[in-house]
């Protein structure tokens, strides 16, 4: 809002000199900030991107004495926030975070989920989703160019942050097992994060079979898919992973974890191979199987390309779905 030329639509909360305090201060102040916005700009509804923002919205609504409906979106398993993201110290607040999320989900006027997986965990919490559809994702850079044939060299591609929930340590262990069995193959890693040391050690140990780049622009990610045989996503938790949708659009098979929302978009034996994220040996076996069988990689990639249309739609279609969902939430609130 304070940026030159801004129209006042968005306001950013400034950080503090102590980065560790940014999160607690942001969430601590969020109810009051929402209440202030509701007083200055009365709203029919509040859309929250997670149970934690929804909890703040419920509190802010009460402070402002507003009747705005609260719609909470469930993009993944909220229980992983305090267990697989960021510092391990977050685990100390896991029980409290879990209870807070349930309060928000059960207190919201509507819940939107993205997939069968997220719908399932919401139903386990005792709430029926009011809408089930994925968030709009701009995939034209991946879906519009003609699909490139597989390159001569078999390459497995990992694109993601180097964090615990991406299972980066098991991926490294799996590649150490797989690499000697497919000496002509290579693992290409793209991403950065808290555990970049894992990528650095893998490059050091297997310099001829591993490359690592902290970041690529979109056009280069498209090219990276085209220069690979498969996407590797062995995460311990995911919602509906965008990177898998990108791989499907580029006609690439996926070695994906049997965890979270990955099986919603990776069909075992049809668009990829599903593995136990806790087994480096199983991940390695799947990598070896695909990287040594061009025909299989091509068949699974073609299956993914055919499926990709089910997960892509226009911004207008997404907006229509959100408007319909919000309308139902507002109506239910007023009743």
Short mmCIF file of C-alpha atoms in Angstrom, two decimals:
data_model
loop_
_atom_site.label_atom_id
_atom_site.label_comp_id
_atom_site.label_asym_id
_atom_site.label_seq_id
_atom_site.Cartn_x
_atom_site.Cartn_y
_atom_site.Cartn_z
CA UNK A 1 0.00 0.00 0.00
CA UNK A 2 2.85 2.36 0.80
CA UNK A 3 4.76 1.62 -2.41
CA UNK A 4 5.04 4.46 -4.96
CA UNK A 5 2.13 4.26 -7.38
CA UNK A 6 0.25 1.73 -5.25
CA UNK A 7 -3.53 1.79 -5.21
CA UNK A 8 -3.94 0.83 -1.56
CA UNK A 9 -5.10 -2.71 -2.29
CA UNK A 10 -2.24 -4.47 -0.52
CA UNK A 11 -0.33 -3.72 2.65
CA UNK A 12 2.88 -5.48 3.67
CA UNK A 13 3.94 -5.91 7.27
CA UNK A 14 7.53 -4.91 7.69
CA UNK A 15 10.03 -7.35 9.17
CA UNK A 16 11.95 -6.93 12.40
CA UNK A 17 15.70 -6.86 13.08
CA UNK A 18 15.28 -10.33 14.60
CA UNK A 19 14.06 -12.60 11.79
CA UNK A 20 12.92 -15.31 14.23
CA UNK A 21 10.30 -12.89 15.58
CA UNK A 22 8.74 -12.12 12.20
CA UNK A 23 6.37 -15.10 12.20
CA UNK A 24 5.07 -14.76 15.79
CA UNK A 25 4.61 -10.99 15.39
CA UNK A 26 2.82 -11.39 12.06
CA UNK A 27 0.31 -13.92 13.36
CA UNK A 28 -0.02 -12.15 16.71
CA UNK A 29 -0.96 -8.88 15.02
CA UNK A 30 -3.08 -10.43 12.27
CA UNK A 31 -6.47 -10.42 14.09
CA UNK A 32 -6.14 -6.71 14.84
CA UNK A 33 -5.04 -5.96 11.27
CA UNK A 34 -8.00 -7.88 9.86
CA UNK A 35 -10.36 -6.10 12.24
CA UNK A 36 -9.00 -2.73 11.13
CA UNK A 37 -9.50 -3.64 7.48
CA UNK A 38 -13.05 -4.80 8.13
CA UNK A 39 -13.88 -1.51 9.86
CA UNK A 40 -12.40 0.58 7.06
CA UNK A 41 -13.57 -1.64 4.21
CA UNK A 42 -16.61 -3.73 5.20
CA UNK A 43 -16.52 -7.07 3.39
CA UNK A 44 -18.96 -9.87 2.66
CA UNK A 45 -16.32 -12.56 3.03
CA UNK A 46 -12.73 -13.29 3.99
CA UNK A 47 -10.73 -15.94 2.11
CA UNK A 48 -7.97 -17.49 4.20
CA UNK A 49 -5.20 -19.55 2.62
CA UNK A 50 -4.72 -21.85 5.63
CA UNK A 51 -6.37 -22.69 8.96
CA UNK A 52 -3.99 -20.35 10.77
CA UNK A 53 -4.99 -17.30 8.74
CA UNK A 54 -8.61 -18.43 9.12
CA UNK A 55 -8.25 -18.50 12.91
CA UNK A 56 -6.98 -14.91 12.80
CA UNK A 57 -9.89 -13.99 10.49
CA UNK A 58 -12.42 -15.44 12.93
CA UNK A 59 -10.85 -13.42 15.74
CA UNK A 60 -10.62 -10.28 13.60
CA UNK A 61 -14.25 -10.62 12.57
CA UNK A 62 -15.28 -10.76 16.22
CA UNK A 63 -13.15 -7.73 17.12
CA UNK A 64 -14.68 -5.71 14.29
CA UNK A 65 -18.21 -6.97 15.05
CA UNK A 66 -18.42 -7.89 11.40
CA UNK A 67 -20.69 -10.47 9.82
CA UNK A 68 -18.26 -11.36 7.03
CA UNK A 69 -18.20 -15.03 6.13
CA UNK A 70 -14.85 -16.82 6.58
CA UNK A 71 -13.81 -19.28 3.88
CA UNK A 72 -10.73 -21.37 4.62
CA UNK A 73 -8.70 -23.09 1.90
CA UNK A 74 -6.92 -26.36 2.67
CA UNK A 75 -3.91 -26.65 0.38
CA UNK A 76 -2.25 -29.52 2.23
CA UNK A 77 -2.00 -31.30 5.56
CA UNK A 78 -1.95 -28.56 8.20
CA UNK A 79 -0.32 -30.98 10.66
CA UNK A 80 2.95 -30.85 8.72
CA UNK A 81 3.42 -27.09 9.24
CA UNK A 82 4.90 -27.60 12.70
CA UNK A 83 6.65 -30.87 11.90
CA UNK A 84 8.24 -30.78 8.45
CA UNK A 85 8.74 -27.08 7.68
CA UNK A 86 11.46 -24.75 8.91
CA UNK A 87 13.22 -25.24 12.21
CA UNK A 88 12.79 -28.47 14.16
CA UNK A 89 11.91 -26.26 17.15
CA UNK A 90 8.46 -25.86 15.61
CA UNK A 91 7.61 -29.36 16.79
CA UNK A 92 7.25 -27.95 20.31
CA UNK A 93 4.09 -26.11 19.26
CA UNK A 94 2.65 -28.97 17.19
CA UNK A 95 -0.13 -30.00 19.61
CA UNK A 96 -1.28 -26.39 20.00
CA UNK A 97 -1.07 -25.75 16.26
CA UNK A 98 -3.12 -28.88 15.52
CA UNK A 99 -5.89 -27.82 17.91
CA UNK A 100 -5.89 -24.27 16.56
CA UNK A 101 -6.28 -25.55 13.00
CA UNK A 102 -9.26 -27.71 13.98
CA UNK A 103 -10.95 -24.75 15.67
CA UNK A 104 -10.55 -22.72 12.48
CA UNK A 105 -11.76 -25.47 10.15
CA UNK A 106 -14.81 -26.22 12.27
CA UNK A 107 -15.57 -22.54 12.87
CA UNK A 108 -15.30 -21.35 9.26
CA UNK A 109 -18.43 -20.76 7.20
CA UNK A 110 -17.05 -22.79 4.29
CA UNK A 111 -14.02 -24.96 3.57
CA UNK A 112 -12.47 -25.37 0.14
CA UNK A 113 -10.23 -28.33 -0.58
CA UNK A 114 -8.11 -29.07 -3.64
CA UNK A 115 -8.21 -32.82 -4.12
CA UNK A 116 -9.38 -36.16 -2.72
CA UNK A 117 -6.48 -36.09 -0.26
CA UNK A 118 -7.28 -32.68 1.24
CA UNK A 119 -11.00 -33.49 1.21
CA UNK A 120 -10.27 -36.65 3.17
CA UNK A 121 -8.38 -34.98 5.99
CA UNK A 122 -11.07 -32.28 6.29
CA UNK A 123 -13.77 -34.96 6.57
CA UNK A 124 -11.66 -36.63 9.26
CA UNK A 125 -11.94 -33.33 11.13
CA UNK A 126 -15.72 -33.62 10.94
CA UNK A 127 -16.37 -31.03 8.21
CA UNK A 128 -17.75 -31.51 4.71
CA UNK A 129 -15.95 -29.38 2.08
CA UNK A 130 -18.17 -26.78 0.45
CA UNK A 131 -16.04 -26.80 -2.69
CA UNK A 132 -13.37 -29.05 -4.17
CA UNK A 133 -11.19 -27.56 -6.91
CA UNK A 134 -7.54 -26.75 -7.39
CA UNK A 135 -6.14 -23.24 -7.20
CA UNK A 136 -5.66 -21.58 -10.58
CA UNK A 137 -2.15 -22.14 -11.86
CA UNK A 138 -0.74 -20.45 -14.93
CA UNK A 139 0.62 -23.41 -16.88
CA UNK A 140 0.59 -22.12 -20.46
CA UNK A 141 4.42 -21.93 -20.53
CA UNK A 142 4.40 -25.69 -19.92
CA UNK A 143 1.27 -26.76 -21.81
CA UNK A 144 1.46 -24.74 -25.03
CA UNK A 145 4.88 -25.67 -26.54
CA UNK A 146 4.93 -29.00 -28.42
CA UNK A 147 6.20 -31.84 -26.28
CA UNK A 148 9.87 -32.59 -26.93
CA UNK A 149 11.04 -36.19 -27.37
CA UNK A 150 13.12 -37.69 -24.60
CA UNK A 151 16.81 -36.77 -24.91
CA UNK A 152 19.47 -39.39 -25.52
CA UNK A 153 20.87 -39.27 -22.00
CA UNK A 154 18.51 -40.43 -19.23
CA UNK A 155 18.09 -37.64 -16.69
CA UNK A 156 16.00 -37.47 -13.51
CA UNK A 157 14.91 -33.94 -12.56
CA UNK A 158 14.20 -32.66 -9.06
CA UNK A 159 12.66 -29.17 -8.75
CA UNK A 160 11.83 -27.92 -5.26
CA UNK A 161 13.05 -26.31 -2.08
CA UNK A 162 15.75 -28.16 -0.19
CA UNK A 163 13.69 -28.67 2.95
CA UNK A 164 12.74 -31.63 5.13
CA UNK A 165 9.22 -32.02 3.79
CA UNK A 166 10.66 -32.49 0.30
CA UNK A 167 12.49 -35.55 1.70
CA UNK A 168 15.78 -34.27 0.36
CA UNK A 169 17.90 -36.57 2.53
CA UNK A 170 16.11 -39.72 1.29
CA UNK A 171 16.43 -38.48 -2.29
CA UNK A 172 20.20 -38.16 -1.84
CA UNK A 173 20.41 -41.62 -0.29
CA UNK A 174 18.32 -43.07 -3.12
CA UNK A 175 20.51 -41.56 -5.81
CA UNK A 176 23.64 -42.94 -4.17
CA UNK A 177 22.01 -46.36 -4.48
CA UNK A 178 20.72 -45.84 -8.03
CA UNK A 179 23.67 -44.09 -9.67
CA UNK A 180 26.00 -47.15 -9.87
CA UNK A 181 23.18 -49.17 -11.47
CA UNK A 182 22.55 -46.60 -14.23
CA UNK A 183 26.05 -45.15 -14.84
CA UNK A 184 24.91 -43.31 -17.98
CA UNK A 185 22.14 -41.46 -16.08
CA UNK A 186 22.24 -38.13 -14.29
CA UNK A 187 20.29 -36.41 -11.51
CA UNK A 188 19.64 -32.72 -12.05
CA UNK A 189 18.62 -30.78 -8.95
CA UNK A 190 17.03 -27.33 -9.04
CA UNK A 191 16.21 -25.48 -5.83
CA UNK A 192 17.59 -23.94 -2.67
CA UNK A 193 16.82 -24.01 1.02
CA UNK A 194 17.90 -24.90 4.51
CA UNK A 195 19.52 -28.19 3.43
CA UNK A 196 21.60 -27.05 0.48
CA UNK A 197 24.48 -28.92 2.10
CA UNK A 198 22.79 -32.17 1.00
CA UNK A 199 22.89 -31.09 -2.64
CA UNK A 200 26.48 -29.87 -2.32
CA UNK A 201 27.60 -33.19 -0.80
CA UNK A 202 25.86 -35.16 -3.55
CA UNK A 203 27.57 -33.12 -6.27
CA UNK A 204 30.89 -33.63 -4.48
CA UNK A 205 30.43 -37.40 -4.16
CA UNK A 206 29.02 -38.01 -7.67
CA UNK A 207 30.30 -35.12 -9.81
CA UNK A 208 29.67 -36.90 -13.09
CA UNK A 209 26.10 -37.89 -12.25
CA UNK A 210 24.71 -34.92 -10.32
CA UNK A 211 24.25 -31.24 -11.13
CA UNK A 212 22.67 -28.61 -8.89
CA UNK A 213 21.33 -25.14 -9.64
CA UNK A 214 19.75 -23.04 -6.87
CA UNK A 215 17.28 -21.33 -9.19
CA UNK A 216 15.94 -21.28 -12.76
CA UNK A 217 13.53 -18.96 -14.53
CA UNK A 218 10.32 -20.42 -15.92
CA UNK A 219 11.57 -20.78 -19.49
CA UNK A 220 14.62 -22.63 -18.22
CA UNK A 221 12.47 -24.94 -16.09
CA UNK A 222 10.49 -25.84 -19.23
CA UNK A 223 13.79 -26.59 -20.95
CA UNK A 224 14.93 -28.65 -17.95
CA UNK A 225 11.82 -30.84 -18.27
CA UNK A 226 12.48 -31.28 -21.99
CA UNK A 227 16.05 -32.36 -21.23
CA UNK A 228 14.88 -34.97 -18.70
CA UNK A 229 13.17 -38.34 -18.72
CA UNK A 230 11.29 -37.96 -15.45
CA UNK A 231 10.45 -35.76 -12.49
CA UNK A 232 11.41 -36.98 -9.02
CA UNK A 233 9.10 -35.84 -6.20
CA UNK A 234 9.50 -38.09 -3.17
CA UNK A 235 8.11 -35.59 -0.66
CA UNK A 236 6.94 -36.62 2.77
CA UNK A 237 3.98 -34.27 2.40
CA UNK A 238 2.38 -32.29 -0.44
CA UNK A 239 -0.96 -30.76 -1.30
CA UNK A 240 -1.60 -30.75 -5.03
CA UNK A 241 1.96 -30.27 -6.30
CA UNK A 242 2.27 -27.71 -9.08
CA UNK A 243 5.58 -29.19 -10.25
CA UNK A 244 3.82 -32.47 -11.06
CA UNK A 245 1.23 -30.62 -13.14
CA UNK A 246 4.11 -28.97 -15.00
CA UNK A 247 5.70 -32.38 -15.63
CA UNK A 248 2.41 -33.77 -16.94
CA UNK A 249 2.08 -30.83 -19.32
CA UNK A 250 5.57 -31.53 -20.67
CA UNK A 251 4.82 -35.23 -21.13
CA UNK A 252 7.25 -36.44 -18.48
CA UNK A 253 6.79 -39.41 -16.18
CA UNK A 254 6.91 -38.88 -12.42
CA UNK A 255 8.51 -40.89 -9.66
CA UNK A 256 6.33 -39.68 -6.82
CA UNK A 257 5.83 -40.45 -3.16
CA UNK A 258 2.82 -42.35 -1.97
CA UNK A 259 2.07 -39.43 0.35
CA UNK A 260 -0.21 -36.43 0.63
CA UNK A 261 -1.84 -35.29 -2.60
CA UNK A 262 0.78 -36.77 -4.92
CA UNK A 263 -1.26 -39.92 -5.71
CA UNK A 264 -4.15 -37.66 -6.75
CA UNK A 265 -2.13 -36.51 -9.76
CA UNK A 266 0.37 -39.36 -10.23
CA UNK A 267 -1.35 -42.60 -11.20
CA UNK A 268 0.87 -45.59 -10.55
CA UNK A 269 1.68 -47.40 -13.77
CA UNK A 270 -0.21 -44.85 -15.88
CA UNK A 271 1.55 -41.51 -15.46
CA UNK A 272 4.39 -42.50 -13.15
CA UNK A 273 5.58 -44.77 -10.38
CA UNK A 274 4.58 -44.33 -6.74
CA UNK A 275 7.06 -45.14 -3.98
CA UNK A 276 7.30 -45.23 -0.22
CA UNK A 277 8.92 -41.90 0.78
CA UNK A 278 10.50 -43.61 3.76
CA UNK A 279 12.38 -46.15 1.64
CA UNK A 280 15.47 -44.89 -0.19
CA UNK A 281 15.82 -48.37 -1.73
CA UNK A 282 12.30 -48.22 -3.21
CA UNK A 283 12.90 -44.74 -4.61
CA UNK A 284 16.18 -45.97 -6.11
CA UNK A 285 14.49 -49.00 -7.70
CA UNK A 286 11.86 -46.80 -9.36
CA UNK A 287 14.53 -44.44 -10.68
CA UNK A 288 16.55 -47.31 -12.11
CA UNK A 289 13.47 -48.88 -13.67
CA UNK A 290 12.49 -45.70 -15.54
CA UNK A 291 15.97 -44.45 -16.40
CA UNK A 292 16.87 -47.79 -17.97
CA UNK A 293 13.62 -48.22 -19.95
CA UNK A 294 13.04 -45.49 -22.52
CA UNK A 295 9.84 -47.07 -23.80
CA UNK A 296 8.31 -47.12 -20.30
CA UNK A 297 9.33 -43.52 -19.65
CA UNK A 298 7.73 -42.46 -22.94
CA UNK A 299 4.52 -44.37 -22.25
CA UNK A 300 4.08 -42.92 -18.75
CA UNK A 301 4.94 -39.45 -20.02
CA UNK A 302 2.31 -39.70 -22.74
CA UNK A 303 -0.21 -40.79 -20.13
CA UNK A 304 0.63 -37.74 -18.06
CA UNK A 305 0.23 -35.42 -21.01
CA UNK A 306 -3.23 -36.83 -21.69
CA UNK A 307 -4.20 -36.36 -18.03
CA UNK A 308 -2.88 -32.79 -17.75
CA UNK A 309 -6.04 -31.29 -19.28
CA UNK A 310 -8.02 -32.39 -16.22
CA UNK A 311 -5.91 -30.15 -13.98
CA UNK A 312 -5.77 -27.00 -16.10
CA UNK A 313 -8.45 -24.37 -16.57
CA UNK A 314 -8.68 -20.64 -17.20
CA UNK A 315 -8.49 -17.82 -14.68
CA UNK A 316 -12.12 -16.95 -15.49
CA UNK A 317 -13.25 -20.49 -14.72
CA UNK A 318 -11.41 -20.39 -11.40
CA UNK A 319 -12.90 -16.99 -10.55
CA UNK A 320 -16.40 -18.30 -11.28
CA UNK A 321 -15.87 -21.21 -8.91
CA UNK A 322 -14.59 -18.92 -6.14
CA UNK A 323 -17.51 -16.52 -6.58
CA UNK A 324 -19.98 -19.39 -6.34
CA UNK A 325 -18.28 -20.75 -3.22
CA UNK A 326 -18.16 -17.35 -1.52
CA UNK A 327 -21.82 -16.74 -2.40
CA UNK A 328 -22.84 -19.97 -0.69
CA UNK A 329 -20.73 -19.12 2.38
CA UNK A 330 -22.25 -15.65 2.65
CA UNK A 331 -25.76 -17.04 2.29
CA UNK A 332 -25.09 -19.67 4.94
CA UNK A 333 -23.67 -17.03 7.28
CA UNK A 334 -26.69 -14.80 6.89
CA UNK A 335 -29.05 -17.68 7.58
#
